[in-house]
Short mmCIF file of N, CA and C in Angstrom, two decimals:
data_model
loop_
_atom_site.label_atom_id
_atom_site.label_comp_id
_atom_site.label_asym_id
_atom_site.label_seq_id
_atom_site.Cartn_x
_atom_site.Cartn_y
_atom_site.Cartn_z
N MET A 172 20.60 7.01 -30.30
CA MET A 172 20.71 6.45 -28.98
C MET A 172 19.46 6.72 -28.17
N ARG A 173 19.01 7.95 -28.18
CA ARG A 173 17.83 8.33 -27.43
C ARG A 173 16.61 7.56 -27.93
N ARG A 174 16.49 7.45 -29.22
CA ARG A 174 15.36 6.76 -29.80
C ARG A 174 15.35 5.29 -29.36
N ARG A 175 16.51 4.68 -29.26
CA ARG A 175 16.61 3.29 -28.86
C ARG A 175 16.14 3.09 -27.41
N ARG A 176 16.49 4.02 -26.52
CA ARG A 176 16.06 3.91 -25.12
C ARG A 176 14.55 3.97 -25.01
N VAL A 177 13.93 4.85 -25.76
CA VAL A 177 12.48 4.95 -25.75
C VAL A 177 11.88 3.64 -26.23
N GLY A 178 12.46 3.07 -27.27
CA GLY A 178 11.98 1.79 -27.77
C GLY A 178 12.12 0.69 -26.75
N GLN A 179 13.22 0.68 -26.03
CA GLN A 179 13.42 -0.33 -24.99
C GLN A 179 12.42 -0.16 -23.86
N ALA A 180 12.15 1.08 -23.48
CA ALA A 180 11.18 1.34 -22.41
C ALA A 180 9.79 0.88 -22.85
N ALA A 181 9.44 1.17 -24.09
CA ALA A 181 8.14 0.75 -24.60
C ALA A 181 8.06 -0.77 -24.65
N TYR A 182 9.12 -1.41 -25.07
CA TYR A 182 9.16 -2.87 -25.11
C TYR A 182 8.99 -3.44 -23.70
N ALA A 183 9.68 -2.86 -22.73
CA ALA A 183 9.58 -3.34 -21.34
C ALA A 183 8.15 -3.14 -20.81
N ALA A 184 7.53 -2.02 -21.13
CA ALA A 184 6.16 -1.77 -20.68
C ALA A 184 5.20 -2.78 -21.29
N ARG A 185 5.38 -3.08 -22.58
CA ARG A 185 4.52 -4.08 -23.23
C ARG A 185 4.73 -5.45 -22.60
N ALA A 186 5.97 -5.77 -22.22
CA ALA A 186 6.26 -7.06 -21.60
C ALA A 186 5.55 -7.17 -20.24
N VAL A 187 5.54 -6.08 -19.49
CA VAL A 187 4.85 -6.09 -18.19
C VAL A 187 3.35 -6.27 -18.38
N VAL A 188 2.77 -5.56 -19.33
CA VAL A 188 1.35 -5.69 -19.61
C VAL A 188 1.03 -7.12 -20.04
N ALA A 189 1.85 -7.69 -20.90
CA ALA A 189 1.63 -9.06 -21.35
C ALA A 189 1.70 -10.03 -20.18
N PHE A 190 2.64 -9.83 -19.27
CA PHE A 190 2.76 -10.68 -18.09
C PHE A 190 1.49 -10.61 -17.25
N VAL A 191 0.98 -9.40 -17.01
CA VAL A 191 -0.24 -9.24 -16.20
C VAL A 191 -1.42 -9.93 -16.87
N VAL A 192 -1.53 -9.78 -18.18
CA VAL A 192 -2.64 -10.42 -18.91
C VAL A 192 -2.52 -11.94 -18.83
N VAL A 193 -1.32 -12.48 -19.00
CA VAL A 193 -1.13 -13.93 -18.90
C VAL A 193 -1.46 -14.41 -17.50
N MET A 194 -0.98 -13.70 -16.48
CA MET A 194 -1.27 -14.09 -15.11
C MET A 194 -2.76 -14.02 -14.82
N ALA A 195 -3.43 -13.02 -15.34
CA ALA A 195 -4.86 -12.88 -15.15
C ALA A 195 -5.59 -14.07 -15.75
N GLY A 196 -5.15 -14.49 -16.92
CA GLY A 196 -5.77 -15.66 -17.54
C GLY A 196 -5.55 -16.92 -16.74
N MET A 197 -4.39 -17.04 -16.11
CA MET A 197 -4.09 -18.23 -15.33
C MET A 197 -4.84 -18.25 -14.01
N THR A 198 -5.09 -17.07 -13.42
CA THR A 198 -5.71 -17.01 -12.10
C THR A 198 -7.19 -16.71 -12.16
N GLY A 199 -7.67 -16.24 -13.30
CA GLY A 199 -9.09 -16.00 -13.43
C GLY A 199 -9.53 -14.56 -13.25
N SER A 200 -8.63 -13.67 -12.82
CA SER A 200 -9.02 -12.28 -12.70
C SER A 200 -7.81 -11.37 -12.75
N ILE A 201 -8.06 -10.16 -13.20
CA ILE A 201 -6.99 -9.16 -13.26
C ILE A 201 -6.53 -8.81 -11.86
N SER A 202 -7.46 -8.68 -10.91
CA SER A 202 -7.09 -8.21 -9.58
C SER A 202 -6.08 -9.13 -8.91
N SER A 203 -6.14 -10.42 -9.16
CA SER A 203 -5.19 -11.31 -8.52
C SER A 203 -3.81 -11.24 -9.17
N ALA A 204 -3.73 -10.66 -10.38
CA ALA A 204 -2.44 -10.53 -11.04
C ALA A 204 -1.77 -9.20 -10.72
N VAL A 205 -2.50 -8.30 -10.08
CA VAL A 205 -1.96 -7.00 -9.72
C VAL A 205 -1.25 -7.13 -8.38
N ALA A 206 -0.08 -6.51 -8.28
CA ALA A 206 0.65 -6.53 -7.03
C ALA A 206 -0.17 -5.79 -5.97
N VAL A 207 -0.29 -6.40 -4.81
CA VAL A 207 -1.07 -5.83 -3.73
C VAL A 207 -0.13 -5.24 -2.69
N ASP A 208 -0.37 -3.99 -2.32
CA ASP A 208 0.42 -3.34 -1.28
C ASP A 208 -0.23 -3.67 0.06
N THR A 209 0.18 -4.79 0.63
CA THR A 209 -0.43 -5.31 1.85
C THR A 209 -0.29 -4.35 3.02
N VAL A 210 0.88 -3.77 3.18
CA VAL A 210 1.12 -2.86 4.30
C VAL A 210 0.19 -1.65 4.21
N ALA A 211 0.11 -1.06 3.03
CA ALA A 211 -0.78 0.10 2.84
C ALA A 211 -2.24 -0.29 3.03
N ALA A 212 -2.63 -1.43 2.48
CA ALA A 212 -4.02 -1.88 2.60
C ALA A 212 -4.41 -2.11 4.06
N GLN A 213 -3.52 -2.73 4.82
CA GLN A 213 -3.82 -2.96 6.24
C GLN A 213 -3.92 -1.65 7.00
N ALA A 214 -3.09 -0.69 6.67
CA ALA A 214 -3.15 0.63 7.32
C ALA A 214 -4.48 1.32 7.00
N ILE A 215 -4.92 1.22 5.75
CA ILE A 215 -6.20 1.80 5.34
C ILE A 215 -7.34 1.10 6.07
N TYR A 216 -7.28 -0.21 6.13
CA TYR A 216 -8.28 -1.04 6.82
C TYR A 216 -8.43 -0.59 8.27
N LYS A 217 -7.32 -0.37 8.94
CA LYS A 217 -7.35 0.03 10.35
C LYS A 217 -7.79 1.48 10.52
N ALA A 218 -7.33 2.36 9.66
CA ALA A 218 -7.62 3.79 9.77
C ALA A 218 -9.08 4.13 9.48
N ASN A 219 -9.76 3.30 8.73
CA ASN A 219 -11.14 3.59 8.33
C ASN A 219 -12.17 2.73 9.04
N ALA A 220 -11.79 2.09 10.11
CA ALA A 220 -12.70 1.31 10.95
C ALA A 220 -13.35 0.13 10.21
N CYS A 221 -12.71 -0.36 9.18
CA CYS A 221 -13.24 -1.52 8.45
C CYS A 221 -13.37 -2.72 9.40
N ALA A 222 -12.44 -2.80 10.37
CA ALA A 222 -12.43 -3.93 11.30
C ALA A 222 -13.64 -3.92 12.23
N SER A 223 -14.37 -2.83 12.27
CA SER A 223 -15.59 -2.79 13.08
C SER A 223 -16.64 -3.76 12.54
N CYS A 224 -16.60 -4.00 11.26
CA CYS A 224 -17.61 -4.86 10.62
C CYS A 224 -17.03 -6.08 9.92
N HIS A 225 -15.76 -6.04 9.54
CA HIS A 225 -15.16 -7.12 8.77
C HIS A 225 -13.92 -7.69 9.44
N MET A 226 -13.74 -8.99 9.25
CA MET A 226 -12.50 -9.65 9.65
C MET A 226 -11.98 -10.38 8.41
N VAL A 227 -10.72 -10.74 8.44
CA VAL A 227 -10.12 -11.42 7.29
C VAL A 227 -10.71 -12.80 7.10
N ASP A 228 -10.82 -13.56 8.17
CA ASP A 228 -11.13 -14.99 8.03
C ASP A 228 -12.47 -15.45 8.61
N ARG A 229 -13.26 -14.52 9.15
CA ARG A 229 -14.59 -14.93 9.64
C ARG A 229 -15.56 -13.76 9.59
N LYS A 230 -16.83 -14.11 9.49
CA LYS A 230 -17.90 -13.11 9.43
C LYS A 230 -18.02 -12.41 10.77
N LEU A 231 -18.20 -11.10 10.72
CA LEU A 231 -18.47 -10.33 11.92
C LEU A 231 -19.86 -9.72 11.70
N VAL A 232 -19.94 -8.46 11.35
CA VAL A 232 -21.21 -7.86 10.93
C VAL A 232 -21.35 -8.08 9.42
N GLY A 233 -20.25 -7.82 8.72
CA GLY A 233 -20.20 -8.05 7.28
C GLY A 233 -19.42 -9.33 7.00
N PRO A 234 -19.33 -9.70 5.73
CA PRO A 234 -18.64 -10.94 5.37
C PRO A 234 -17.14 -10.88 5.62
N ALA A 235 -16.54 -12.05 5.79
CA ALA A 235 -15.09 -12.15 5.90
C ALA A 235 -14.48 -11.77 4.56
N TYR A 236 -13.32 -11.13 4.60
CA TYR A 236 -12.67 -10.74 3.36
C TYR A 236 -12.31 -11.94 2.50
N ARG A 237 -11.94 -13.04 3.11
CA ARG A 237 -11.62 -14.24 2.31
C ARG A 237 -12.86 -14.79 1.62
N ASP A 238 -14.04 -14.63 2.24
CA ASP A 238 -15.28 -15.04 1.59
C ASP A 238 -15.58 -14.13 0.39
N ILE A 239 -15.31 -12.85 0.55
CA ILE A 239 -15.51 -11.91 -0.56
C ILE A 239 -14.58 -12.29 -1.72
N ALA A 240 -13.32 -12.56 -1.41
CA ALA A 240 -12.36 -12.94 -2.45
C ALA A 240 -12.82 -14.21 -3.17
N ALA A 241 -13.32 -15.17 -2.43
CA ALA A 241 -13.78 -16.43 -3.03
C ALA A 241 -15.00 -16.19 -3.94
N LYS A 242 -15.93 -15.37 -3.49
CA LYS A 242 -17.15 -15.11 -4.26
C LYS A 242 -16.83 -14.44 -5.60
N TYR A 243 -15.86 -13.52 -5.61
CA TYR A 243 -15.57 -12.74 -6.80
C TYR A 243 -14.32 -13.21 -7.54
N LYS A 244 -13.84 -14.40 -7.23
CA LYS A 244 -12.59 -14.92 -7.79
C LYS A 244 -12.50 -14.82 -9.31
N ASN A 245 -13.52 -15.19 -10.01
CA ASN A 245 -13.48 -15.21 -11.48
C ASN A 245 -14.27 -14.08 -12.11
N ASP A 246 -14.49 -13.01 -11.36
CA ASP A 246 -15.31 -11.90 -11.82
C ASP A 246 -14.40 -10.73 -12.21
N ALA A 247 -14.22 -10.51 -13.49
CA ALA A 247 -13.33 -9.45 -13.98
C ALA A 247 -13.82 -8.06 -13.60
N GLY A 248 -15.11 -7.90 -13.34
CA GLY A 248 -15.65 -6.59 -12.98
C GLY A 248 -15.73 -6.34 -11.49
N ALA A 249 -15.24 -7.28 -10.69
CA ALA A 249 -15.37 -7.17 -9.24
C ALA A 249 -14.66 -5.96 -8.67
N GLN A 250 -13.46 -5.66 -9.13
CA GLN A 250 -12.70 -4.54 -8.59
C GLN A 250 -13.51 -3.24 -8.67
N ALA A 251 -13.99 -2.91 -9.86
CA ALA A 251 -14.74 -1.67 -10.05
C ALA A 251 -16.05 -1.68 -9.26
N ARG A 252 -16.74 -2.81 -9.27
CA ARG A 252 -18.02 -2.91 -8.57
C ARG A 252 -17.85 -2.75 -7.06
N LEU A 253 -16.83 -3.41 -6.50
CA LEU A 253 -16.62 -3.31 -5.06
C LEU A 253 -16.10 -1.94 -4.65
N GLU A 254 -15.33 -1.29 -5.51
CA GLU A 254 -14.91 0.09 -5.22
C GLU A 254 -16.14 0.99 -5.07
N LYS A 255 -17.13 0.81 -5.93
CA LYS A 255 -18.36 1.60 -5.83
C LYS A 255 -19.11 1.30 -4.55
N VAL A 256 -19.16 0.03 -4.16
CA VAL A 256 -19.86 -0.36 -2.93
C VAL A 256 -19.18 0.27 -1.70
N VAL A 257 -17.86 0.24 -1.68
CA VAL A 257 -17.14 0.85 -0.55
C VAL A 257 -17.44 2.35 -0.51
N LYS A 258 -17.37 3.01 -1.64
CA LYS A 258 -17.57 4.46 -1.71
C LYS A 258 -19.01 4.85 -1.39
N ASN A 259 -19.99 4.14 -1.98
CA ASN A 259 -21.40 4.55 -1.91
C ASN A 259 -22.25 3.74 -0.95
N GLY A 260 -21.71 2.63 -0.44
CA GLY A 260 -22.50 1.75 0.41
C GLY A 260 -23.26 0.74 -0.43
N GLY A 261 -23.88 -0.21 0.22
CA GLY A 261 -24.64 -1.22 -0.51
C GLY A 261 -25.41 -2.10 0.44
N ALA A 262 -26.29 -2.92 -0.12
CA ALA A 262 -27.10 -3.82 0.70
C ALA A 262 -27.62 -4.96 -0.16
N GLY A 263 -27.92 -6.06 0.51
CA GLY A 263 -28.60 -7.17 -0.13
C GLY A 263 -27.73 -8.28 -0.66
N VAL A 264 -26.47 -8.05 -0.88
CA VAL A 264 -25.61 -9.09 -1.44
C VAL A 264 -25.22 -10.12 -0.38
N TRP A 265 -24.95 -9.64 0.84
CA TRP A 265 -24.47 -10.51 1.92
C TRP A 265 -25.46 -10.61 3.07
N GLY A 266 -26.65 -10.14 2.88
CA GLY A 266 -27.65 -10.20 3.95
C GLY A 266 -28.37 -8.87 4.09
N ALA A 267 -29.14 -8.77 5.16
CA ALA A 267 -30.01 -7.61 5.35
C ALA A 267 -29.28 -6.37 5.87
N ILE A 268 -28.15 -6.54 6.52
CA ILE A 268 -27.45 -5.40 7.11
C ILE A 268 -26.71 -4.65 6.01
N PRO A 269 -27.02 -3.37 5.81
CA PRO A 269 -26.36 -2.60 4.75
C PRO A 269 -24.93 -2.22 5.12
N MET A 270 -24.10 -2.06 4.09
CA MET A 270 -22.76 -1.54 4.29
C MET A 270 -22.85 -0.03 4.14
N PRO A 271 -22.34 0.71 5.13
CA PRO A 271 -22.40 2.17 5.02
C PRO A 271 -21.45 2.69 3.94
N SER A 272 -21.74 3.88 3.46
CA SER A 272 -20.87 4.51 2.47
C SER A 272 -19.63 5.08 3.16
N HIS A 273 -18.58 5.25 2.37
CA HIS A 273 -17.32 5.82 2.86
C HIS A 273 -16.89 6.93 1.90
N PRO A 274 -17.67 8.01 1.83
CA PRO A 274 -17.40 9.07 0.85
C PRO A 274 -16.11 9.84 1.11
N ARG A 275 -15.59 9.77 2.32
CA ARG A 275 -14.36 10.52 2.63
C ARG A 275 -13.09 9.75 2.31
N MET A 276 -13.22 8.44 2.02
CA MET A 276 -12.04 7.67 1.61
C MET A 276 -11.64 8.08 0.21
N SER A 277 -10.36 8.22 -0.01
CA SER A 277 -9.89 8.58 -1.36
C SER A 277 -10.07 7.40 -2.31
N ASP A 278 -10.20 7.69 -3.58
CA ASP A 278 -10.34 6.63 -4.57
C ASP A 278 -9.12 5.71 -4.56
N ALA A 279 -7.94 6.29 -4.35
CA ALA A 279 -6.70 5.49 -4.30
C ALA A 279 -6.71 4.53 -3.12
N ASP A 280 -7.17 5.00 -1.95
CA ASP A 280 -7.26 4.12 -0.78
C ASP A 280 -8.27 3.01 -1.00
N ILE A 281 -9.40 3.35 -1.59
CA ILE A 281 -10.43 2.34 -1.87
C ILE A 281 -9.88 1.31 -2.83
N ARG A 282 -9.20 1.76 -3.89
CA ARG A 282 -8.62 0.84 -4.87
C ARG A 282 -7.64 -0.12 -4.18
N THR A 283 -6.78 0.41 -3.33
CA THR A 283 -5.78 -0.40 -2.64
C THR A 283 -6.42 -1.44 -1.74
N VAL A 284 -7.39 -1.04 -0.94
CA VAL A 284 -8.00 -1.98 0.00
C VAL A 284 -8.84 -3.03 -0.74
N VAL A 285 -9.50 -2.65 -1.82
CA VAL A 285 -10.29 -3.63 -2.59
C VAL A 285 -9.36 -4.63 -3.27
N GLN A 286 -8.22 -4.19 -3.79
CA GLN A 286 -7.25 -5.12 -4.37
C GLN A 286 -6.80 -6.13 -3.31
N TRP A 287 -6.55 -5.64 -2.12
CA TRP A 287 -6.12 -6.49 -1.01
C TRP A 287 -7.21 -7.50 -0.65
N ILE A 288 -8.45 -7.05 -0.57
CA ILE A 288 -9.57 -7.94 -0.25
C ILE A 288 -9.70 -9.02 -1.33
N LEU A 289 -9.67 -8.62 -2.60
CA LEU A 289 -9.83 -9.59 -3.68
C LEU A 289 -8.65 -10.57 -3.78
N ALA A 290 -7.52 -10.18 -3.22
CA ALA A 290 -6.36 -11.09 -3.17
C ALA A 290 -6.47 -12.04 -1.97
N GLY A 291 -7.55 -11.92 -1.20
CA GLY A 291 -7.73 -12.80 -0.04
C GLY A 291 -7.23 -12.19 1.25
N ALA A 292 -6.97 -10.88 1.24
CA ALA A 292 -6.49 -10.14 2.41
C ALA A 292 -5.26 -10.79 3.03
N PRO A 293 -4.20 -10.94 2.23
CA PRO A 293 -2.98 -11.59 2.75
C PRO A 293 -2.34 -10.77 3.87
N GLU A 294 -1.73 -11.47 4.79
CA GLU A 294 -1.07 -10.81 5.92
C GLU A 294 0.26 -10.20 5.52
N LYS A 295 0.91 -10.76 4.51
CA LYS A 295 2.22 -10.26 4.08
C LYS A 295 2.23 -10.03 2.58
#
């Protein structure tokens, strides 16, 4: 009995992974197939002053989040690359104004907010 439950759990885990891979193929990227915690991402966005430079739908100092999502739509490496940019800062991709580093943000918070950005920064 116990052995069967483990097998069922493993089967369910493989089914979830297969679903994510299929969705990624249909949408063009893994990040869009990952569930986005919008509420947490928006809280992180507000708590870390991201809104000082970025807006969801229009350029402020930095690019609009929807423009970022569009640019990296079919880029499988975008999640990891943008996480590094948020953590370490960057310059030159969107113009002359550099993005400052955010070394005090946790890796989990950065991952969450980047997933949200790549999903187009949905409101809900």
